[in-house]
PDB file of C-alpha atoms in Angstrom:
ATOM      1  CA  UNK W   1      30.942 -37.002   0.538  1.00 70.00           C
ATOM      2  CA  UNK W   2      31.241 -34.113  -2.031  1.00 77.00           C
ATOM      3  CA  UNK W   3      27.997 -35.068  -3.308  1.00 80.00           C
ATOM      4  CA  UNK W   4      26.047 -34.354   0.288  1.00 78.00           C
ATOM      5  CA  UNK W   5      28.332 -31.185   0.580  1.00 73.00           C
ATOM      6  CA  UNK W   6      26.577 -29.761  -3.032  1.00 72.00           C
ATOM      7  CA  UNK W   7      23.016 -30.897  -1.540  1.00 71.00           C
ATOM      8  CA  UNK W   8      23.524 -29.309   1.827  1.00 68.00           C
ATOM      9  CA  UNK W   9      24.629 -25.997   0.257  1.00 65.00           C
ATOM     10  CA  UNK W  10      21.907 -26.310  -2.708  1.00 68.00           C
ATOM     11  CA  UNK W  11      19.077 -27.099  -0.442  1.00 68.00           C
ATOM     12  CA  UNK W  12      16.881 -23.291  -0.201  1.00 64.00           C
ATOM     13  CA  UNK W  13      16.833 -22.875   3.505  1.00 72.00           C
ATOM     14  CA  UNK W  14      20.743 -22.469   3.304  1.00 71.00           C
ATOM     15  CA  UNK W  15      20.556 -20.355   0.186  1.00 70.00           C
ATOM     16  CA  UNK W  16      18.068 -18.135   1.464  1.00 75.00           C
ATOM     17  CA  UNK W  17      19.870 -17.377   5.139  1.00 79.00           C
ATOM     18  CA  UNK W  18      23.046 -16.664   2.912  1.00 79.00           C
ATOM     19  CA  UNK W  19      20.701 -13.824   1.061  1.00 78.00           C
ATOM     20  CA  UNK W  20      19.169 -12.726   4.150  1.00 81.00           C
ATOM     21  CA  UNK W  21      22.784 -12.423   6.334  1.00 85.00           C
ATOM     22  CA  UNK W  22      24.117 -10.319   2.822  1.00 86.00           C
ATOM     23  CA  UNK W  23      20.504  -8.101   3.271  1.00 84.00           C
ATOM     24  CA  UNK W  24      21.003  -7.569   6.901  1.00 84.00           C
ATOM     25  CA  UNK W  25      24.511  -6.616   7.358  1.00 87.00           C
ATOM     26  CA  UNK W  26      23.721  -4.145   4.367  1.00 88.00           C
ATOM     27  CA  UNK W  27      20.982  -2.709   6.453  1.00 85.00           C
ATOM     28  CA  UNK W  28      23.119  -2.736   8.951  1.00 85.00           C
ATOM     29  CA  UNK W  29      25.835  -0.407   7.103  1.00 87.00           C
ATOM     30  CA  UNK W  30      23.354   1.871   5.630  1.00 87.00           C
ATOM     31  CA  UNK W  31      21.551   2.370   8.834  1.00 84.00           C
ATOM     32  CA  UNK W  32      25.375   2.785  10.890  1.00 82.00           C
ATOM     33  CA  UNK W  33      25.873   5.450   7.999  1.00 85.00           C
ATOM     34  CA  UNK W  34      22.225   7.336   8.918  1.00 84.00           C
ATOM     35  CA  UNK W  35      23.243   7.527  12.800  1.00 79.00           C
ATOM     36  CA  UNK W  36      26.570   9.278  12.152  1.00 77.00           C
ATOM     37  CA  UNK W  37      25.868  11.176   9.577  1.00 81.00           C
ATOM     38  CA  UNK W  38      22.826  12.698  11.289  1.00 81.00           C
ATOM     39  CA  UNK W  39      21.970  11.499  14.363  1.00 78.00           C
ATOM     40  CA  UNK W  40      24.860  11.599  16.523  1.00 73.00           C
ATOM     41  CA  UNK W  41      25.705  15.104  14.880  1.00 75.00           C
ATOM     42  CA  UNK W  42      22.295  16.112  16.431  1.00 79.00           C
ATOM     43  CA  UNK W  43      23.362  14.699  19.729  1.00 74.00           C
ATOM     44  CA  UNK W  44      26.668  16.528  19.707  1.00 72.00           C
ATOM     45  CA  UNK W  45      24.512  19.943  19.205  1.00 76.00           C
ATOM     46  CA  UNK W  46      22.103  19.239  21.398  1.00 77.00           C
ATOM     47  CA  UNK W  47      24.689  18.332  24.658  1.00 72.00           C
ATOM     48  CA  UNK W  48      26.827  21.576  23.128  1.00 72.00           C
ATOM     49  CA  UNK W  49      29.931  19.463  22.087  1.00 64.00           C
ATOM     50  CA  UNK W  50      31.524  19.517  19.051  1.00 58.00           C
ATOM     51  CA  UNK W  51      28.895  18.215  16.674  1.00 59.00           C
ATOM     52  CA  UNK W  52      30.289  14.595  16.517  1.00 65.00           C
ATOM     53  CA  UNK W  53      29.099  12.838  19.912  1.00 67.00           C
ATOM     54  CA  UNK W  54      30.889   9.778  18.790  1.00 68.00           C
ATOM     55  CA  UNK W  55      34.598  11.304  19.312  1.00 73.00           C
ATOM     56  CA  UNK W  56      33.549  12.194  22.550  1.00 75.00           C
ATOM     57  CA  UNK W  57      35.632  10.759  25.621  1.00 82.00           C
ATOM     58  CA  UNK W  58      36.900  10.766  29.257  1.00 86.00           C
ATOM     59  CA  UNK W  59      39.772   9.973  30.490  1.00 89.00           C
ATOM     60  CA  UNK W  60      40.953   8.172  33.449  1.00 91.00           C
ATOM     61  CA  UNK W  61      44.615   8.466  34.821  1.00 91.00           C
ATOM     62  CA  UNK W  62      45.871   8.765  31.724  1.00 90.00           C
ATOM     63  CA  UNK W  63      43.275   6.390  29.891  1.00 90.00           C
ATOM     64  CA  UNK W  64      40.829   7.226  27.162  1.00 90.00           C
ATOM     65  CA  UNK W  65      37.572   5.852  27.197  1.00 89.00           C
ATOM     66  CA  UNK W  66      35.848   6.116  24.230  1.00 86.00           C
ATOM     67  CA  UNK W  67      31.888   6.180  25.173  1.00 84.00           C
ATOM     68  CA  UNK W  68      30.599   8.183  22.131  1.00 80.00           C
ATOM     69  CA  UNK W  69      31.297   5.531  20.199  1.00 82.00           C
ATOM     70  CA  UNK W  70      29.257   2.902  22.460  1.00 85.00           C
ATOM     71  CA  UNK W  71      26.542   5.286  22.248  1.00 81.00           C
ATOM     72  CA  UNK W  72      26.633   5.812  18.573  1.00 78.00           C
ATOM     73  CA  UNK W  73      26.475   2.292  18.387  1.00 81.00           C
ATOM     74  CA  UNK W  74      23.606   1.847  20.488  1.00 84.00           C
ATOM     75  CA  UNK W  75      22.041   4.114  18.485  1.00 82.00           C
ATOM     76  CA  UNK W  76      22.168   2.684  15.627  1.00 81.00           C
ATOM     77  CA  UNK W  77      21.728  -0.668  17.065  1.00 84.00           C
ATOM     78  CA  UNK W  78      18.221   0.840  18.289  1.00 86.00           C
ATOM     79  CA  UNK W  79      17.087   2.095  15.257  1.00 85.00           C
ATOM     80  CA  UNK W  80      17.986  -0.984  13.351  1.00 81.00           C
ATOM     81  CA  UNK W  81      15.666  -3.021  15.663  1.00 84.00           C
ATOM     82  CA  UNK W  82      12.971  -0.361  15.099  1.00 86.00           C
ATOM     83  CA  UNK W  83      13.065  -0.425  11.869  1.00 83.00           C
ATOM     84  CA  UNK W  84      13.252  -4.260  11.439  1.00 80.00           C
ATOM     85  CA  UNK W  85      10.180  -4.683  13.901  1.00 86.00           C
ATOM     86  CA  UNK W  86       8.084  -1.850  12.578  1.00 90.00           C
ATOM     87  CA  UNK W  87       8.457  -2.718   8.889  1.00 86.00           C
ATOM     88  CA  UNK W  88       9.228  -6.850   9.249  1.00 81.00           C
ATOM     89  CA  UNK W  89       7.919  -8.139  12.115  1.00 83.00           C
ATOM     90  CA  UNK W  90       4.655  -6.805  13.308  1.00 88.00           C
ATOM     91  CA  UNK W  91       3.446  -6.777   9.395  1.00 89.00           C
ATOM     92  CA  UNK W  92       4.131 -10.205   9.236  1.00 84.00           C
ATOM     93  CA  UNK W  93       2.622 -10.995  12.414  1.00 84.00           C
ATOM     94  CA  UNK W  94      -1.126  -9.102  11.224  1.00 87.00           C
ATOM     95  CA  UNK W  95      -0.546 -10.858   8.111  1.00 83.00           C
ATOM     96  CA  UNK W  96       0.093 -14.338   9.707  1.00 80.00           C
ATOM     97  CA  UNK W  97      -3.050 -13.536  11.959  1.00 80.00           C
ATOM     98  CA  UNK W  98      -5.324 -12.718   9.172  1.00 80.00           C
ATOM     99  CA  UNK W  99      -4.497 -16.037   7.528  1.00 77.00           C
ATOM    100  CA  UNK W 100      -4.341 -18.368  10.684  1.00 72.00           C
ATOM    101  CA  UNK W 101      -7.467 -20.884  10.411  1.00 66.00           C
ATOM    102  CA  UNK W 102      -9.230 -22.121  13.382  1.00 60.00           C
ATOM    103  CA  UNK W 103      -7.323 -25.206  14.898  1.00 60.00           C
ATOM    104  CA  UNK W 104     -10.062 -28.309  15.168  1.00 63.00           C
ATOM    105  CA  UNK W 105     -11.844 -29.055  18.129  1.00 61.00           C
ATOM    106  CA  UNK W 106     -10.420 -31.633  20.065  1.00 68.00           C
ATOM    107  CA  UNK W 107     -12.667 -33.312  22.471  1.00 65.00           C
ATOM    108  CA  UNK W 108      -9.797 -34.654  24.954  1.00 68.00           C
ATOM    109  CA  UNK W 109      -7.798 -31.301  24.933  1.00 72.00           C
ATOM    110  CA  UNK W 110      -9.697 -29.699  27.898  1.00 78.00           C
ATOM    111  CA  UNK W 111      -8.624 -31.536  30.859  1.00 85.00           C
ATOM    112  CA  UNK W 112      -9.715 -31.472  34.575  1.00 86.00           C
ATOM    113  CA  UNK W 113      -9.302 -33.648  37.690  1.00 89.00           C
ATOM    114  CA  UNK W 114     -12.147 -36.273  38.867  1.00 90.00           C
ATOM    115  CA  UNK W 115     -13.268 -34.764  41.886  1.00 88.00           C
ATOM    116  CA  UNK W 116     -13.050 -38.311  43.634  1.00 88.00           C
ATOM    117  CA  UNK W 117     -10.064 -40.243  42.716  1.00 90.00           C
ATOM    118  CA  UNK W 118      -7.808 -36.763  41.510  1.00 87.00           C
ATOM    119  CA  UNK W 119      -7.368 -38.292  38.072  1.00 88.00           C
ATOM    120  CA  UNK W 120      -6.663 -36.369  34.590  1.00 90.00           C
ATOM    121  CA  UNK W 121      -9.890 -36.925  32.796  1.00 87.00           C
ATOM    122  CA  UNK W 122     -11.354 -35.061  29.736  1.00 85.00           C
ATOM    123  CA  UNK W 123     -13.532 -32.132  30.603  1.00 83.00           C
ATOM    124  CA  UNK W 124     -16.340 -33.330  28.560  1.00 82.00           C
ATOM    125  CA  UNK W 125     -16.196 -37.010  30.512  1.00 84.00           C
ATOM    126  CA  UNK W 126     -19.560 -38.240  32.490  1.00 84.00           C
ATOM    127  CA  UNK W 127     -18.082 -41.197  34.079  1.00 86.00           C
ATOM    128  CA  UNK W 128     -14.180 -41.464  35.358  1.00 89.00           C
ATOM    129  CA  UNK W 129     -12.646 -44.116  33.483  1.00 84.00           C
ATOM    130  CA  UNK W 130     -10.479 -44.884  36.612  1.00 85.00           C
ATOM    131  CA  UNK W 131     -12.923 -44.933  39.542  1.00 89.00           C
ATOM    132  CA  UNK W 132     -15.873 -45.203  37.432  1.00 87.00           C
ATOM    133  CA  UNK W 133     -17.899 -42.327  39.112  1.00 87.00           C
ATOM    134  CA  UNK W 134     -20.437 -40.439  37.768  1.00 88.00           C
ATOM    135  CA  UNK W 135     -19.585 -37.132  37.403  1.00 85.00           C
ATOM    136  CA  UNK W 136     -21.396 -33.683  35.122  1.00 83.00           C
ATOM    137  CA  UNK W 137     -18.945 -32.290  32.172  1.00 82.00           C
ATOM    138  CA  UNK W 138     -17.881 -28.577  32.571  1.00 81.00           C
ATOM    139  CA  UNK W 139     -20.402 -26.645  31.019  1.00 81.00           C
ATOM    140  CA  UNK W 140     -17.566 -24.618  28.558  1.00 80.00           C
ATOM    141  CA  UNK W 141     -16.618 -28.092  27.338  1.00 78.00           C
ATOM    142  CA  UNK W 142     -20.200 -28.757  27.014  1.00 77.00           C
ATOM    143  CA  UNK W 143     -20.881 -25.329  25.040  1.00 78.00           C
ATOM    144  CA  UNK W 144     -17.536 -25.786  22.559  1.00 76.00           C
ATOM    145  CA  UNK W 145     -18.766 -29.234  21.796  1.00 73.00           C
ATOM    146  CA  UNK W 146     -21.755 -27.673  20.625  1.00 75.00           C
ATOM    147  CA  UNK W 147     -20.302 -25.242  18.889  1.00 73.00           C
ATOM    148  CA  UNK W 148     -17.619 -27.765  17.227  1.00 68.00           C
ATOM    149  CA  UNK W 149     -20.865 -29.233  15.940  1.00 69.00           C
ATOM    150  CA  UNK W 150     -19.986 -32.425  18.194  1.00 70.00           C
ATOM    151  CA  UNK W 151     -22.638 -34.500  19.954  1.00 67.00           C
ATOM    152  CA  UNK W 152     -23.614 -33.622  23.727  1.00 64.00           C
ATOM    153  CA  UNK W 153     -22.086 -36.150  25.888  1.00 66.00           C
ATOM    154  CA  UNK W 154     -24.597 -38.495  27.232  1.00 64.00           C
TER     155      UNK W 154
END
């Protein structure tokens, strides 16, 4: 039992979502730190208060609500996702593109219905193999056959 513990917590994927939860909530802090220590100053100038928007509060009957903070933490919430997309994700997504090779052809992929029995047969098909009917491909089949470097269909 020990032994498939050891594997489990050995095995990379596990290892590297451990390193990239320790990355992230780093991030996280340093980018928390960046939005109070600058931008939610800015905030507090710019709306005239007191130069820290996140003590800022209202009170009803008595009870405090505290919505600078909720806003600070949007804040930094939004520029966390910014900077994660902007620098992680959209890279990676160009780079994924540029290396993404052209799937293979497949001849039965393109489907369409036989226009007399309303059956699923390929798009390249001459004859239904349900009703037996003779019946012309689509030409776009016909043209990424060719281009495939497939045989016409007869």
């Amino acid at each position: 039992m020990l032994n498939g513990f050891k594997d489990f917590i050995l095995r990379g994927n596990v290892v590297s979502m451990a390193i990239g939860l320790a990355v992230g909530s780093a991030f996280t802090a340093v980018v928390t730190g960046f939005s109070n220590a600058f931008i939610v100053p800015l905030i507090g100038v710019a709306t005239r208060g007191t130069g820290d928007f996140s003590k800022a509060t209202f009170s009803v009957q008595g009870t405090k609500f505290p919505y600078g903070l909720f806003i600070a933490a949007a804040i930094a919430f939004l520029i966390t996702a910014a900077v994660l997309y902007f620098l992680v994700v959209a890279p990676m997504a160009k780079l994924q593109a540029r290396f993404k090779r052209d799937e293979p052809f497949s001849v039965k992929a393109a489907l369409r219905d036989c226009p007399r029995c309303y059956t699923e047969i390929p798009a390249v098909a001459t004859r239904c193999a349900h009703c037996t009917s003779e019946i012309q491909p689509l030409p776009e089949a016909v043209e990424k056959m060719e281009k495939a470097g497939l045989p016409a269909p007869r």
